[in-house]
């Protein structure tokens, strides 16, 4: 059994990745640590993983909505999709690319 608690860093992210051609996983890149939940190797595995993924999706949406509302955050604003996250001299600027 695994019990873990972690706090996401400023560059944290999550993604679905393929461990092998037949083994998908949900990976949380927590900045600095990572955590993966992979498909159980049982006949029921795909159904178990799909159910859990939907529960994570619903719970994550509820958490994001609560935090955005409580703290006046802009919905969906994240450093990976928001170019304004980078400073004028940072990685997102034209000057940094020259």
mmCIF file of N, CA and C in Angstrom:
data_model
loop_
_atom_site.group_PDB
_atom_site.id
_atom_site.type_symbol
_atom_site.label_atom_id
_atom_site.label_comp_id
_atom_site.label_asym_id
_atom_site.label_seq_id
_atom_site.Cartn_x
_atom_site.Cartn_y
_atom_site.Cartn_z
ATOM 1 N N UNK A 1 0.843 -1.168 0.000
ATOM 2 C CA UNK A 1 0.000 0.000 0.000
ATOM 3 C C UNK A 1 0.891 1.234 0.000
ATOM 4 N N UNK A 2 0.417 2.276 -0.691
ATOM 5 C CA UNK A 2 1.147 3.530 -0.781
ATOM 6 C C UNK A 2 0.259 4.662 -0.305
ATOM 7 N N UNK A 3 0.741 5.441 0.625
ATOM 8 C CA UNK A 3 0.101 6.682 1.027
ATOM 9 C C UNK A 3 1.118 7.781 0.772
ATOM 10 N N UNK A 4 0.720 8.786 0.019
ATOM 11 C CA UNK A 4 1.667 9.847 -0.314
ATOM 12 C C UNK A 4 0.962 11.192 -0.275
ATOM 13 N N UNK A 5 1.699 12.191 0.168
ATOM 14 C CA UNK A 5 1.220 13.569 0.148
ATOM 15 C C UNK A 5 2.314 14.408 -0.483
ATOM 16 N N UNK A 6 1.919 15.254 -1.422
ATOM 17 C CA UNK A 6 2.897 16.115 -2.080
ATOM 18 C C UNK A 6 2.220 17.424 -2.451
ATOM 19 N N UNK A 7 3.005 18.464 -2.553
ATOM 20 C CA UNK A 7 2.489 19.764 -2.982
ATOM 21 C C UNK A 7 3.073 20.066 -4.353
ATOM 22 N N UNK A 8 2.247 20.514 -5.292
ATOM 23 C CA UNK A 8 2.753 20.806 -6.626
ATOM 24 C C UNK A 8 3.603 22.069 -6.634
ATOM 25 N N UNK A 9 4.686 22.027 -7.394
ATOM 26 C CA UNK A 9 5.540 23.188 -7.583
ATOM 27 C C UNK A 9 5.006 24.052 -8.721
ATOM 28 N N UNK A 10 5.652 25.187 -8.963
ATOM 29 C CA UNK A 10 5.156 26.136 -9.956
ATOM 30 C C UNK A 10 5.132 25.602 -11.383
ATOM 31 N N UNK A 11 5.926 24.592 -11.698
ATOM 32 C CA UNK A 11 5.921 24.049 -13.049
ATOM 33 C C UNK A 11 5.336 22.643 -13.091
ATOM 34 N N UNK A 12 4.462 22.322 -12.150
ATOM 35 C CA UNK A 12 3.833 21.005 -12.124
ATOM 36 C C UNK A 12 2.892 20.845 -13.311
ATOM 37 N N UNK A 13 2.661 19.606 -13.693
ATOM 38 C CA UNK A 13 1.792 19.291 -14.825
ATOM 39 C C UNK A 13 1.338 17.847 -14.688
ATOM 40 N N UNK A 14 0.399 17.448 -15.521
ATOM 41 C CA UNK A 14 -0.069 16.062 -15.555
ATOM 42 C C UNK A 14 -0.302 15.666 -17.005
ATOM 43 N N UNK A 15 -0.164 14.377 -17.287
ATOM 44 C CA UNK A 15 -0.363 13.909 -18.653
ATOM 45 C C UNK A 15 -0.650 12.419 -18.640
ATOM 46 N N UNK A 16 -1.262 11.945 -19.708
ATOM 47 C CA UNK A 16 -1.423 10.520 -19.952
ATOM 48 C C UNK A 16 -0.253 10.114 -20.834
ATOM 49 N N UNK A 17 0.497 9.119 -20.416
ATOM 50 C CA UNK A 17 1.642 8.652 -21.194
ATOM 51 C C UNK A 17 1.522 7.143 -21.399
ATOM 52 N N UNK A 18 2.194 6.652 -22.417
ATOM 53 C CA UNK A 18 2.227 5.217 -22.675
ATOM 54 C C UNK A 18 3.553 4.675 -22.153
ATOM 55 N N UNK A 19 3.485 3.805 -21.140
ATOM 56 C CA UNK A 19 4.678 3.167 -20.590
ATOM 57 C C UNK A 19 5.233 2.195 -21.630
ATOM 58 N N UNK A 20 4.337 1.389 -22.192
ATOM 59 C CA UNK A 20 4.628 0.539 -23.351
ATOM 60 C C UNK A 20 3.450 0.720 -24.298
ATOM 61 N N UNK A 21 3.482 0.015 -25.406
ATOM 62 C CA UNK A 21 2.386 0.109 -26.382
ATOM 63 C C UNK A 21 1.037 -0.276 -25.770
ATOM 64 N N UNK A 22 1.052 -1.129 -24.739
ATOM 65 C CA UNK A 22 -0.186 -1.634 -24.129
ATOM 66 C C UNK A 22 -0.451 -1.120 -22.718
ATOM 67 N N UNK A 23 0.447 -0.304 -22.159
ATOM 68 C CA UNK A 23 0.287 0.118 -20.768
ATOM 69 C C UNK A 23 0.240 1.648 -20.669
ATOM 70 N N UNK A 24 -0.991 2.197 -20.578
ATOM 71 C CA UNK A 24 -1.108 3.637 -20.362
ATOM 72 C C UNK A 24 -0.954 3.968 -18.880
ATOM 73 N N UNK A 25 -0.576 5.222 -18.615
ATOM 74 C CA UNK A 25 -0.433 5.664 -17.229
ATOM 75 C C UNK A 25 -0.803 7.139 -17.130
ATOM 76 N N UNK A 26 -1.286 7.523 -15.975
ATOM 77 C CA UNK A 26 -1.502 8.923 -15.640
ATOM 78 C C UNK A 26 -0.284 9.345 -14.835
ATOM 79 N N UNK A 27 0.423 10.365 -15.319
ATOM 80 C CA UNK A 27 1.635 10.817 -14.643
ATOM 81 C C UNK A 27 1.427 12.241 -14.164
ATOM 82 N N UNK A 28 1.786 12.479 -12.911
ATOM 83 C CA UNK A 28 1.761 13.817 -12.343
ATOM 84 C C UNK A 28 3.207 14.244 -12.118
ATOM 85 N N UNK A 29 3.622 15.273 -12.838
ATOM 86 C CA UNK A 29 4.946 15.846 -12.708
ATOM 87 C C UNK A 29 4.807 16.963 -11.673
ATOM 88 N N UNK A 30 5.190 16.697 -10.438
ATOM 89 C CA UNK A 30 4.853 17.584 -9.329
ATOM 90 C C UNK A 30 5.858 18.704 -9.094
ATOM 91 N N UNK A 31 6.983 18.681 -9.762
ATOM 92 C CA UNK A 31 7.986 19.739 -9.613
ATOM 93 C C UNK A 31 8.371 19.917 -8.152
ATOM 94 N N UNK A 32 9.210 19.041 -7.611
ATOM 95 C CA UNK A 32 10.213 18.279 -8.320
ATOM 96 C C UNK A 32 9.912 16.788 -8.500
ATOM 97 N N UNK A 33 9.027 16.190 -7.758
ATOM 98 C CA UNK A 33 8.806 14.742 -7.842
ATOM 99 C C UNK A 33 7.775 14.360 -8.887
ATOM 100 N N UNK A 34 7.743 13.083 -9.242
ATOM 101 C CA UNK A 34 6.771 12.548 -10.192
ATOM 102 C C UNK A 34 6.026 11.383 -9.553
ATOM 103 N N UNK A 35 4.806 11.162 -10.030
ATOM 104 C CA UNK A 35 4.010 10.018 -9.579
ATOM 105 C C UNK A 35 3.248 9.481 -10.773
ATOM 106 N N UNK A 36 3.230 8.171 -10.942
ATOM 107 C CA UNK A 36 2.510 7.549 -12.051
ATOM 108 C C UNK A 36 1.528 6.522 -11.510
ATOM 109 N N UNK A 37 0.358 6.472 -12.132
ATOM 110 C CA UNK A 37 -0.633 5.436 -11.854
ATOM 111 C C UNK A 37 -0.830 4.711 -13.167
ATOM 112 N N UNK A 38 -0.462 3.428 -13.208
ATOM 113 C CA UNK A 38 -0.543 2.714 -14.474
ATOM 114 C C UNK A 38 -1.650 1.681 -14.471
ATOM 115 N N UNK A 39 -1.999 1.234 -15.663
ATOM 116 C CA UNK A 39 -3.060 0.262 -15.878
ATOM 117 C C UNK A 39 -2.789 -1.010 -15.079
ATOM 118 N N UNK A 40 -3.743 -1.443 -14.246
ATOM 119 C CA UNK A 40 -3.556 -2.700 -13.513
ATOM 120 C C UNK A 40 -3.460 -3.882 -14.484
ATOM 121 N N UNK A 41 -2.601 -4.824 -14.171
ATOM 122 C CA UNK A 41 -2.389 -5.989 -15.022
ATOM 123 C C UNK A 41 -3.373 -7.103 -14.654
ATOM 124 N N UNK A 42 -4.658 -6.815 -14.831
ATOM 125 C CA UNK A 42 -5.720 -7.786 -14.562
ATOM 126 C C UNK A 42 -6.757 -7.663 -15.667
ATOM 127 N N UNK A 43 -7.611 -8.666 -15.826
ATOM 128 C CA UNK A 43 -8.673 -8.545 -16.832
ATOM 129 C C UNK A 43 -9.597 -7.340 -16.574
ATOM 130 N N UNK A 44 -9.764 -6.977 -15.297
ATOM 131 C CA UNK A 44 -10.618 -5.841 -14.942
ATOM 132 C C UNK A 44 -9.875 -4.507 -15.030
ATOM 133 N N UNK A 45 -8.567 -4.553 -15.289
ATOM 134 C CA UNK A 45 -7.715 -3.368 -15.263
ATOM 135 C C UNK A 45 -8.210 -2.186 -16.071
ATOM 136 N N UNK A 46 -8.579 -2.374 -17.355
ATOM 137 C CA UNK A 46 -9.044 -1.219 -18.132
ATOM 138 C C UNK A 46 -10.265 -0.539 -17.522
ATOM 139 N N UNK A 47 -11.210 -1.306 -17.027
ATOM 140 C CA UNK A 47 -12.402 -0.723 -16.404
ATOM 141 C C UNK A 47 -12.074 -0.012 -15.102
ATOM 142 N N UNK A 48 -11.205 -0.608 -14.297
ATOM 143 C CA UNK A 48 -10.786 -0.006 -13.033
ATOM 144 C C UNK A 48 -10.068 1.319 -13.299
ATOM 145 N N UNK A 49 -9.151 1.307 -14.272
ATOM 146 C CA UNK A 49 -8.384 2.515 -14.585
ATOM 147 C C UNK A 49 -9.288 3.599 -15.162
ATOM 148 N N UNK A 50 -10.212 3.231 -16.046
ATOM 149 C CA UNK A 50 -11.128 4.212 -16.632
ATOM 150 C C UNK A 50 -12.007 4.848 -15.557
ATOM 151 N N UNK A 51 -12.524 4.038 -14.630
ATOM 152 C CA UNK A 51 -13.346 4.574 -13.544
ATOM 153 C C UNK A 51 -12.551 5.538 -12.677
ATOM 154 N N UNK A 52 -11.334 5.128 -12.309
ATOM 155 C CA UNK A 52 -10.499 5.990 -11.484
ATOM 156 C C UNK A 52 -10.149 7.288 -12.221
ATOM 157 N N UNK A 53 -9.829 7.185 -13.497
ATOM 158 C CA UNK A 53 -9.501 8.387 -14.273
ATOM 159 C C UNK A 53 -10.682 9.357 -14.301
ATOM 160 N N UNK A 54 -11.901 8.855 -14.439
ATOM 161 C CA UNK A 54 -13.088 9.725 -14.416
ATOM 162 C C UNK A 54 -13.282 10.346 -13.034
ATOM 163 N N UNK A 55 -13.039 9.580 -11.969
ATOM 164 C CA UNK A 55 -13.159 10.127 -10.617
ATOM 165 C C UNK A 55 -12.109 11.212 -10.377
ATOM 166 N N UNK A 56 -10.890 10.982 -10.849
ATOM 167 C CA UNK A 56 -9.844 12.004 -10.723
ATOM 168 C C UNK A 56 -10.239 13.241 -11.511
ATOM 169 N N UNK A 57 -10.727 13.047 -12.726
ATOM 170 C CA UNK A 57 -11.160 14.175 -13.568
ATOM 171 C C UNK A 57 -12.223 15.013 -12.858
ATOM 172 N N UNK A 58 -13.248 14.364 -12.337
ATOM 173 C CA UNK A 58 -14.331 15.088 -11.656
ATOM 174 C C UNK A 58 -13.849 15.786 -10.391
ATOM 175 N N UNK A 59 -13.040 15.104 -9.599
ATOM 176 C CA UNK A 59 -12.544 15.702 -8.358
ATOM 177 C C UNK A 59 -11.578 16.849 -8.638
ATOM 178 N N UNK A 60 -10.731 16.699 -9.644
ATOM 179 C CA UNK A 60 -9.794 17.768 -10.006
ATOM 180 C C UNK A 60 -10.542 19.003 -10.503
ATOM 181 N N UNK A 61 -11.606 18.798 -11.283
ATOM 182 C CA UNK A 61 -12.415 19.924 -11.761
ATOM 183 C C UNK A 61 -13.054 20.660 -10.592
ATOM 184 N N UNK A 62 -13.612 19.918 -9.635
ATOM 185 C CA UNK A 62 -14.225 20.528 -8.456
ATOM 186 C C UNK A 62 -13.202 21.325 -7.655
ATOM 187 N N UNK A 63 -12.014 20.753 -7.472
ATOM 188 C CA UNK A 63 -10.957 21.435 -6.730
ATOM 189 C C UNK A 63 -10.537 22.716 -7.451
ATOM 190 N N UNK A 64 -10.324 22.636 -8.761
ATOM 191 C CA UNK A 64 -9.921 23.816 -9.532
ATOM 192 C C UNK A 64 -10.984 24.907 -9.460
ATOM 193 N N UNK A 65 -12.248 24.542 -9.614
ATOM 194 C CA UNK A 65 -13.334 25.524 -9.553
ATOM 195 C C UNK A 65 -13.409 26.188 -8.183
ATOM 196 N N UNK A 66 -13.260 25.404 -7.115
ATOM 197 C CA UNK A 66 -13.303 25.956 -5.768
ATOM 198 C C UNK A 66 -12.146 26.932 -5.544
ATOM 199 N N UNK A 67 -10.940 26.547 -5.945
ATOM 200 C CA UNK A 67 -9.779 27.412 -5.761
ATOM 201 C C UNK A 67 -9.886 28.683 -6.597
ATOM 202 N N UNK A 68 -10.339 28.550 -7.831
ATOM 203 C CA UNK A 68 -10.491 29.717 -8.703
ATOM 204 C C UNK A 68 -11.506 30.696 -8.124
ATOM 205 N N UNK A 69 -12.617 30.187 -7.640
ATOM 206 C CA UNK A 69 -13.651 31.033 -7.067
ATOM 207 C C UNK A 69 -13.177 31.688 -5.766
ATOM 208 N N UNK A 70 -12.610 30.888 -4.881
ATOM 209 C CA UNK A 70 -12.192 31.390 -3.572
ATOM 210 C C UNK A 70 -11.064 32.417 -3.659
ATOM 211 N N UNK A 71 -10.158 32.230 -4.626
ATOM 212 C CA UNK A 71 -8.972 33.079 -4.705
ATOM 213 C C UNK A 71 -8.980 34.037 -5.899
ATOM 214 N N UNK A 72 -10.112 34.139 -6.608
ATOM 215 C CA UNK A 72 -10.226 35.072 -7.718
ATOM 216 C C UNK A 72 -9.286 34.767 -8.869
ATOM 217 N N UNK A 73 -9.030 33.503 -9.118
ATOM 218 C CA UNK A 73 -8.124 33.101 -10.193
ATOM 219 C C UNK A 73 -8.869 33.033 -11.519
ATOM 220 N N UNK A 74 -8.147 33.189 -12.601
ATOM 221 C CA UNK A 74 -8.726 33.073 -13.937
ATOM 222 C C UNK A 74 -8.790 31.593 -14.293
ATOM 223 N N UNK A 75 -9.961 31.117 -14.654
ATOM 224 C CA UNK A 75 -10.140 29.699 -14.970
ATOM 225 C C UNK A 75 -9.252 29.291 -16.141
ATOM 226 N N UNK A 76 -8.573 28.169 -15.978
ATOM 227 C CA UNK A 76 -7.773 27.603 -17.050
ATOM 228 C C UNK A 76 -6.425 28.260 -17.279
ATOM 229 N N UNK A 77 -6.059 29.277 -16.515
ATOM 230 C CA UNK A 77 -4.781 29.951 -16.724
ATOM 231 C C UNK A 77 -3.664 29.101 -16.116
ATOM 232 N N UNK A 78 -2.725 28.701 -16.927
ATOM 233 C CA UNK A 78 -1.636 27.846 -16.490
ATOM 234 C C UNK A 78 -0.395 28.224 -17.271
ATOM 235 N N UNK A 79 0.753 28.104 -16.645
ATOM 236 C CA UNK A 79 1.990 28.544 -17.291
ATOM 237 C C UNK A 79 2.297 27.799 -18.585
ATOM 238 N N UNK A 80 1.802 26.582 -18.760
ATOM 239 C CA UNK A 80 2.088 25.849 -19.986
ATOM 240 C C UNK A 80 1.270 26.356 -21.172
ATOM 241 N N UNK A 81 0.153 27.028 -20.905
ATOM 242 C CA UNK A 81 -0.708 27.500 -21.987
ATOM 243 C C UNK A 81 -0.842 29.010 -22.027
ATOM 244 N N UNK A 82 -0.233 29.714 -21.089
ATOM 245 C CA UNK A 82 -0.377 31.165 -20.994
ATOM 246 C C UNK A 82 0.965 31.840 -21.232
ATOM 247 N N UNK A 83 1.148 32.475 -22.410
ATOM 248 C CA UNK A 83 2.435 33.106 -22.700
ATOM 249 C C UNK A 83 2.773 34.247 -21.750
ATOM 250 N N UNK A 84 1.794 34.865 -21.098
ATOM 251 C CA UNK A 84 2.087 35.963 -20.180
ATOM 252 C C UNK A 84 2.775 35.478 -18.910
ATOM 253 N N UNK A 85 2.811 34.174 -18.694
ATOM 254 C CA UNK A 85 3.484 33.629 -17.520
ATOM 255 C C UNK A 85 4.976 33.922 -17.575
ATOM 256 N N UNK A 86 5.530 33.977 -18.810
ATOM 257 C CA UNK A 86 6.949 34.244 -18.981
ATOM 258 C C UNK A 86 7.205 35.742 -18.877
ATOM 259 N N UNK A 87 8.299 36.115 -18.263
ATOM 260 C CA UNK A 87 8.658 37.527 -18.151
ATOM 261 C C UNK A 87 9.163 38.033 -19.501
ATOM 262 N N UNK A 88 9.337 39.348 -19.606
ATOM 263 C CA UNK A 88 9.826 39.938 -20.851
ATOM 264 C C UNK A 88 11.181 39.390 -21.258
ATOM 265 N N UNK A 89 11.995 39.006 -20.285
ATOM 266 C CA UNK A 89 13.318 38.485 -20.615
ATOM 267 C C UNK A 89 13.400 36.973 -20.461
ATOM 268 N N UNK A 90 12.250 36.344 -20.202
ATOM 269 C CA UNK A 90 12.240 34.906 -19.937
ATOM 270 C C UNK A 90 12.124 34.060 -21.187
ATOM 271 N N UNK A 91 11.852 32.786 -20.969
ATOM 272 C CA UNK A 91 11.847 31.808 -22.049
ATOM 273 C C UNK A 91 10.794 32.085 -23.103
ATOM 274 N N UNK A 92 9.756 32.805 -22.761
ATOM 275 C CA UNK A 92 8.691 33.060 -23.714
ATOM 276 C C UNK A 92 8.899 34.288 -24.563
ATOM 277 N N UNK A 93 9.970 35.026 -24.369
ATOM 278 C CA UNK A 93 10.161 36.273 -25.117
ATOM 279 C C UNK A 93 10.948 36.043 -26.393
ATOM 280 N N UNK A 94 10.763 36.935 -27.366
ATOM 281 C CA UNK A 94 11.521 36.863 -28.602
ATOM 282 C C UNK A 94 13.002 37.118 -28.348
ATOM 283 N N UNK A 95 13.322 37.994 -27.378
ATOM 284 C CA UNK A 95 14.714 38.297 -27.069
ATOM 285 C C UNK A 95 15.471 37.057 -26.621
ATOM 286 N N UNK A 96 14.822 36.194 -25.875
ATOM 287 C CA UNK A 96 15.477 34.989 -25.358
ATOM 288 C C UNK A 96 15.809 34.021 -26.496
ATOM 289 N N UNK A 97 15.081 34.093 -27.602
ATOM 290 C CA UNK A 97 15.306 33.179 -28.722
ATOM 291 C C UNK A 97 16.403 33.669 -29.654
ATOM 292 N N UNK A 98 16.817 34.935 -29.536
ATOM 293 C CA UNK A 98 17.821 35.498 -30.459
ATOM 294 C C UNK A 98 19.217 35.259 -29.975
#
